[in-house]
Amino acid sequence: MVAYVIIPGIYGSDERHWQSRWEKRWGSSAVRTAPASWSEPDLPDWVAAIQSAYEIAAGRDHRVALVAHSLGCWAVAHWLRETRPDAVTTFLVAPPDTHDPRFPRDAARTFVDLEALPLPGPSLLVASDDDPYCDAETSLSLAKGWQTRALVLEGRGHINSDSGLGDWPKGLELLRGLVDGDS
């Protein structure tokens, strides 16, 4: 069995977001992070929320898959580098470019100076070629720094509720392949 830790980006993921749909689908096999600082992200708070969710998930099942979106990708990467847990798979979707002028530097200042350093365990970064928060070249550069495989989708924006993905079956397929070791 696999337990899933869902790590949304800034403000969380609404009910139309693929993360929320997957969480509903997975039921008790899923745990969502709950940092206190959704709107003004504080890295230590987000890392502590990941740790709490991970402990719940790992207590249920041996294997854990981290499913991160947007700013949640950076929090997960930082947590992984600090914690180095066993038997964890990481699915990173649409990480923002923290050096881009559109990044909310004032609201998320504890995330600004993070570096993309090698991640432990199997991982995959999924990005879009028209993401307003991170261009495809930067996404590929992040994947290289994190030493993860990357897939750049065409025309999916920030791969969020506004991207028209619904349940995002292709994403589920990618995650299953990653968890099963097929890709």
Short mmCIF file of N, CA, C and O in Angstrom, two decimals, residues 19-93:
data_model
loop_
_atom_site.label_atom_id
_atom_site.label_comp_id
_atom_site.label_asym_id
_atom_site.label_seq_id
_atom_site.Cartn_x
_atom_site.Cartn_y
_atom_site.Cartn_z
N GLN A 19 -5.35 18.14 -7.11
CA GLN A 19 -4.90 17.61 -5.82
C GLN A 19 -6.09 17.29 -4.91
O GLN A 19 -6.11 16.25 -4.25
N SER A 20 -7.07 18.19 -4.88
CA SER A 20 -8.25 17.97 -4.04
C SER A 20 -9.07 16.80 -4.56
O SER A 20 -9.60 16.00 -3.78
N ARG A 21 -9.16 16.67 -5.86
CA ARG A 21 -9.90 15.55 -6.46
C ARG A 21 -9.20 14.22 -6.15
O ARG A 21 -9.85 13.22 -5.84
N TRP A 22 -7.88 14.22 -6.25
CA TRP A 22 -7.13 13.00 -5.93
C TRP A 22 -7.26 12.65 -4.45
O TRP A 22 -7.42 11.49 -4.10
N GLU A 23 -7.21 13.66 -3.61
CA GLU A 23 -7.35 13.43 -2.17
C GLU A 23 -8.69 12.75 -1.88
O GLU A 23 -8.76 11.77 -1.11
N LYS A 24 -9.74 13.25 -2.50
CA LYS A 24 -11.08 12.66 -2.31
C LYS A 24 -11.09 11.22 -2.81
O LYS A 24 -11.63 10.33 -2.16
N ARG A 25 -10.48 10.97 -3.94
CA ARG A 25 -10.40 9.63 -4.53
C ARG A 25 -9.66 8.66 -3.61
O ARG A 25 -10.06 7.51 -3.45
N TRP A 26 -8.56 9.13 -3.01
CA TRP A 26 -7.72 8.27 -2.17
C TRP A 26 -8.28 8.06 -0.77
O TRP A 26 -7.86 7.15 -0.06
N GLY A 27 -9.17 8.92 -0.34
CA GLY A 27 -9.79 8.77 0.98
C GLY A 27 -8.77 8.76 2.11
O GLY A 27 -7.91 9.63 2.20
N SER A 28 -8.86 7.75 2.95
CA SER A 28 -8.00 7.70 4.13
C SER A 28 -6.54 7.40 3.81
O SER A 28 -5.69 7.48 4.70
N SER A 29 -6.23 7.11 2.55
CA SER A 29 -4.83 6.90 2.15
C SER A 29 -4.12 8.22 1.88
O SER A 29 -2.93 8.22 1.56
N ALA A 30 -4.85 9.33 1.99
CA ALA A 30 -4.26 10.65 1.71
C ALA A 30 -4.27 11.53 2.96
O ALA A 30 -5.22 11.49 3.75
N VAL A 31 -3.21 12.30 3.10
CA VAL A 31 -3.09 13.29 4.18
C VAL A 31 -2.65 14.60 3.55
O VAL A 31 -1.67 14.64 2.80
N ARG A 32 -3.38 15.67 3.82
CA ARG A 32 -3.04 16.99 3.28
C ARG A 32 -2.29 17.80 4.33
O ARG A 32 -2.64 17.78 5.49
N THR A 33 -1.26 18.51 3.88
CA THR A 33 -0.55 19.39 4.80
C THR A 33 -1.47 20.54 5.21
O THR A 33 -2.36 20.92 4.46
N ALA A 34 -1.22 21.08 6.39
CA ALA A 34 -2.05 22.16 6.89
C ALA A 34 -1.19 23.21 7.60
O ALA A 34 -1.28 23.40 8.81
N PRO A 35 -0.33 23.92 6.84
CA PRO A 35 0.45 24.97 7.49
C PRO A 35 -0.45 26.13 7.93
O PRO A 35 -1.49 26.37 7.34
N ALA A 36 -0.03 26.83 8.94
CA ALA A 36 -0.79 27.99 9.43
C ALA A 36 -0.60 29.20 8.52
O ALA A 36 -1.40 30.13 8.54
N SER A 37 0.44 29.16 7.70
CA SER A 37 0.82 30.34 6.90
C SER A 37 0.50 30.18 5.41
O SER A 37 1.36 30.40 4.57
N TRP A 38 -0.74 29.81 5.08
CA TRP A 38 -1.10 29.62 3.66
C TRP A 38 -0.88 30.87 2.82
O TRP A 38 -0.36 30.79 1.72
N SER A 39 -1.31 32.01 3.31
CA SER A 39 -1.27 33.22 2.48
C SER A 39 0.05 33.99 2.56
O SER A 39 0.37 34.74 1.65
N GLU A 40 0.80 33.81 3.63
CA GLU A 40 2.14 34.38 3.74
C GLU A 40 3.08 33.26 4.14
O GLU A 40 3.45 33.13 5.31
N PRO A 41 3.44 32.41 3.16
CA PRO A 41 4.17 31.18 3.43
C PRO A 41 5.47 31.37 4.21
O PRO A 41 6.32 32.17 3.84
N ASP A 42 5.57 30.61 5.28
CA ASP A 42 6.76 30.60 6.11
C ASP A 42 7.37 29.20 5.99
O ASP A 42 6.72 28.21 6.35
N LEU A 43 8.58 29.12 5.46
CA LEU A 43 9.19 27.82 5.17
C LEU A 43 9.23 26.90 6.39
O LEU A 43 8.82 25.74 6.27
N PRO A 44 9.69 27.34 7.56
CA PRO A 44 9.69 26.42 8.71
C PRO A 44 8.29 25.88 9.04
O PRO A 44 8.13 24.72 9.40
N ASP A 45 7.26 26.71 8.91
CA ASP A 45 5.88 26.28 9.15
C ASP A 45 5.46 25.22 8.12
O ASP A 45 4.86 24.21 8.47
N TRP A 46 5.77 25.46 6.85
CA TRP A 46 5.41 24.50 5.81
C TRP A 46 6.17 23.19 5.99
O TRP A 46 5.61 22.12 5.80
N VAL A 47 7.43 23.26 6.34
CA VAL A 47 8.24 22.05 6.56
C VAL A 47 7.67 21.26 7.75
O VAL A 47 7.56 20.03 7.69
N ALA A 48 7.29 21.95 8.81
CA ALA A 48 6.69 21.27 9.97
C ALA A 48 5.37 20.61 9.58
O ALA A 48 5.06 19.50 10.04
N ALA A 49 4.59 21.27 8.73
CA ALA A 49 3.32 20.69 8.27
C ALA A 49 3.56 19.44 7.43
O ALA A 49 2.81 18.45 7.53
N ILE A 50 4.60 19.46 6.61
CA ILE A 50 4.95 18.27 5.82
C ILE A 50 5.36 17.14 6.76
O ILE A 50 4.93 15.99 6.60
N GLN A 51 6.18 17.45 7.74
CA GLN A 51 6.63 16.43 8.70
C GLN A 51 5.43 15.80 9.41
O GLN A 51 5.36 14.57 9.53
N SER A 52 4.50 16.61 9.86
CA SER A 52 3.31 16.09 10.55
C SER A 52 2.50 15.18 9.65
O SER A 52 2.08 14.09 10.05
N ALA A 53 2.26 15.63 8.42
CA ALA A 53 1.48 14.83 7.47
C ALA A 53 2.22 13.54 7.12
O ALA A 53 1.62 12.46 7.02
N TYR A 54 3.53 13.65 6.94
CA TYR A 54 4.34 12.46 6.64
C TYR A 54 4.25 11.43 7.77
O TYR A 54 4.11 10.23 7.51
N GLU A 55 4.34 11.87 9.00
CA GLU A 55 4.27 10.95 10.14
C GLU A 55 2.94 10.21 10.18
O GLU A 55 2.89 9.01 10.44
N ILE A 56 1.86 10.92 9.87
CA ILE A 56 0.54 10.27 9.81
C ILE A 56 0.52 9.25 8.68
O ILE A 56 0.11 8.10 8.86
N ALA A 57 0.98 9.67 7.48
CA ALA A 57 0.96 8.79 6.31
C ALA A 57 1.86 7.57 6.51
O ALA A 57 1.46 6.44 6.22
N ALA A 58 3.05 7.78 7.00
CA ALA A 58 4.00 6.68 7.19
C ALA A 58 3.51 5.71 8.26
O ALA A 58 3.82 4.52 8.20
N GLY A 59 2.72 6.21 9.21
CA GLY A 59 2.17 5.34 10.23
C GLY A 59 1.09 4.41 9.69
O GLY A 59 0.83 3.36 10.25
N ARG A 60 0.48 4.80 8.58
CA ARG A 60 -0.59 3.99 7.97
C ARG A 60 -0.02 2.94 7.03
O ARG A 60 -0.55 1.85 6.93
N ASP A 61 0.99 3.31 6.30
CA ASP A 61 1.56 2.45 5.27
C ASP A 61 3.07 2.63 5.26
O ASP A 61 3.57 3.64 5.70
N HIS A 62 3.75 1.66 4.69
CA HIS A 62 5.21 1.75 4.65
C HIS A 62 5.70 2.75 3.60
O HIS A 62 6.57 3.55 3.86
N ARG A 63 5.12 2.73 2.41
CA ARG A 63 5.57 3.61 1.33
C ARG A 63 4.75 4.89 1.30
O ARG A 63 3.54 4.87 1.48
N VAL A 64 5.43 6.00 1.05
CA VAL A 64 4.75 7.30 1.00
C VAL A 64 5.09 7.99 -0.31
O VAL A 64 6.24 8.02 -0.73
N ALA A 65 4.06 8.56 -0.95
CA ALA A 65 4.25 9.37 -2.15
C ALA A 65 3.89 10.81 -1.78
O ALA A 65 2.81 11.09 -1.27
N LEU A 66 4.83 11.72 -2.03
CA LEU A 66 4.61 13.14 -1.80
C LEU A 66 4.10 13.74 -3.11
O LEU A 66 4.73 13.58 -4.16
N VAL A 67 2.97 14.43 -3.05
CA VAL A 67 2.34 15.01 -4.24
C VAL A 67 2.28 16.52 -4.03
O VAL A 67 1.39 17.04 -3.36
N ALA A 68 3.25 17.22 -4.62
CA ALA A 68 3.40 18.66 -4.37
C ALA A 68 3.04 19.50 -5.59
O ALA A 68 3.32 19.11 -6.73
N HIS A 69 2.45 20.64 -5.33
CA HIS A 69 2.13 21.60 -6.39
C HIS A 69 2.69 22.97 -6.04
O HIS A 69 2.68 23.38 -4.88
N SER A 70 3.22 23.64 -7.05
CA SER A 70 3.65 25.03 -6.96
C SER A 70 4.64 25.25 -5.81
O SER A 70 5.66 24.56 -5.74
N LEU A 71 4.38 26.17 -4.92
CA LEU A 71 5.31 26.48 -3.84
C LEU A 71 5.53 25.26 -2.93
O LEU A 71 6.58 25.11 -2.32
N GLY A 72 4.55 24.36 -2.90
CA GLY A 72 4.70 23.13 -2.14
C GLY A 72 5.90 22.31 -2.61
O GLY A 72 6.50 21.57 -1.82
N CYS A 73 6.28 22.43 -3.89
CA CYS A 73 7.45 21.72 -4.41
C CYS A 73 8.72 22.16 -3.69
O CYS A 73 9.57 21.34 -3.34
N TRP A 74 8.83 23.46 -3.49
CA TRP A 74 10.02 23.98 -2.80
C TRP A 74 10.05 23.54 -1.34
O TRP A 74 11.10 23.20 -0.80
N ALA A 75 8.89 23.54 -0.68
CA ALA A 75 8.82 23.10 0.71
C ALA A 75 9.20 21.63 0.82
O ALA A 75 9.96 21.24 1.71
N VAL A 76 8.70 20.82 -0.09
CA VAL A 76 9.01 19.38 -0.09
C VAL A 76 10.50 19.16 -0.33
O VAL A 76 11.14 18.34 0.34
N ALA A 77 11.05 19.86 -1.30
CA ALA A 77 12.48 19.70 -1.61
C ALA A 77 13.33 20.03 -0.39
O ALA A 77 14.28 19.31 -0.07
N HIS A 78 12.96 21.09 0.30
CA HIS A 78 13.71 21.48 1.50
C HIS A 78 13.54 20.42 2.60
O HIS A 78 14.52 20.02 3.24
N TRP A 79 12.31 19.96 2.81
CA TRP A 79 12.04 18.93 3.83
C TRP A 79 12.82 17.65 3.51
O TRP A 79 13.43 17.05 4.41
N LEU A 80 12.81 17.23 2.25
CA LEU A 80 13.53 16.01 1.85
C LEU A 80 15.02 16.12 2.14
O LEU A 80 15.65 15.18 2.61
N ARG A 81 15.59 17.28 1.85
CA ARG A 81 17.04 17.47 2.07
C ARG A 81 17.37 17.44 3.56
O ARG A 81 18.42 16.98 3.95
N GLU A 82 16.46 17.93 4.39
CA GLU A 82 16.69 17.93 5.84
C GLU A 82 16.44 16.56 6.47
O GLU A 82 17.16 16.16 7.36
N THR A 83 15.43 15.87 6.01
CA THR A 83 14.93 14.67 6.67
C THR A 83 15.44 13.36 6.08
O THR A 83 15.67 12.41 6.81
N ARG A 84 15.56 13.31 4.75
CA ARG A 84 16.00 12.10 4.04
C ARG A 84 15.24 10.85 4.49
O ARG A 84 15.82 9.87 4.93
N PRO A 85 13.92 10.85 4.34
CA PRO A 85 13.12 9.70 4.76
C PRO A 85 13.32 8.50 3.82
O PRO A 85 13.74 8.66 2.67
N ASP A 86 13.01 7.31 4.34
CA ASP A 86 13.09 6.10 3.53
C ASP A 86 11.78 5.89 2.76
O ASP A 86 10.72 6.33 3.20
N ALA A 87 11.88 5.20 1.65
CA ALA A 87 10.71 4.74 0.88
C ALA A 87 9.74 5.88 0.52
O ALA A 87 8.54 5.76 0.70
N VAL A 88 10.28 6.98 0.00
CA VAL A 88 9.46 8.12 -0.40
C VAL A 88 9.64 8.38 -1.89
O VAL A 88 10.75 8.39 -2.41
N THR A 89 8.52 8.59 -2.57
CA THR A 89 8.49 8.97 -3.97
C THR A 89 7.98 10.41 -4.03
O THR A 89 7.07 10.76 -3.27
N THR A 90 8.54 11.22 -4.91
CA THR A 90 8.16 12.63 -4.95
C THR A 90 7.67 13.05 -6.34
O THR A 90 8.39 12.92 -7.32
N PHE A 91 6.45 13.56 -6.39
CA PHE A 91 5.80 14.03 -7.61
C PHE A 91 5.68 15.55 -7.49
O PHE A 91 4.91 16.06 -6.68
N LEU A 92 6.48 16.28 -8.26
CA LEU A 92 6.55 17.74 -8.19
C LEU A 92 5.85 18.35 -9.41
O LEU A 92 6.23 18.04 -10.54
N VAL A 93 4.88 19.20 -9.19
CA VAL A 93 4.11 19.77 -10.29
C VAL A 93 4.15 21.29 -10.24
O VAL A 93 3.78 21.90 -9.24
#
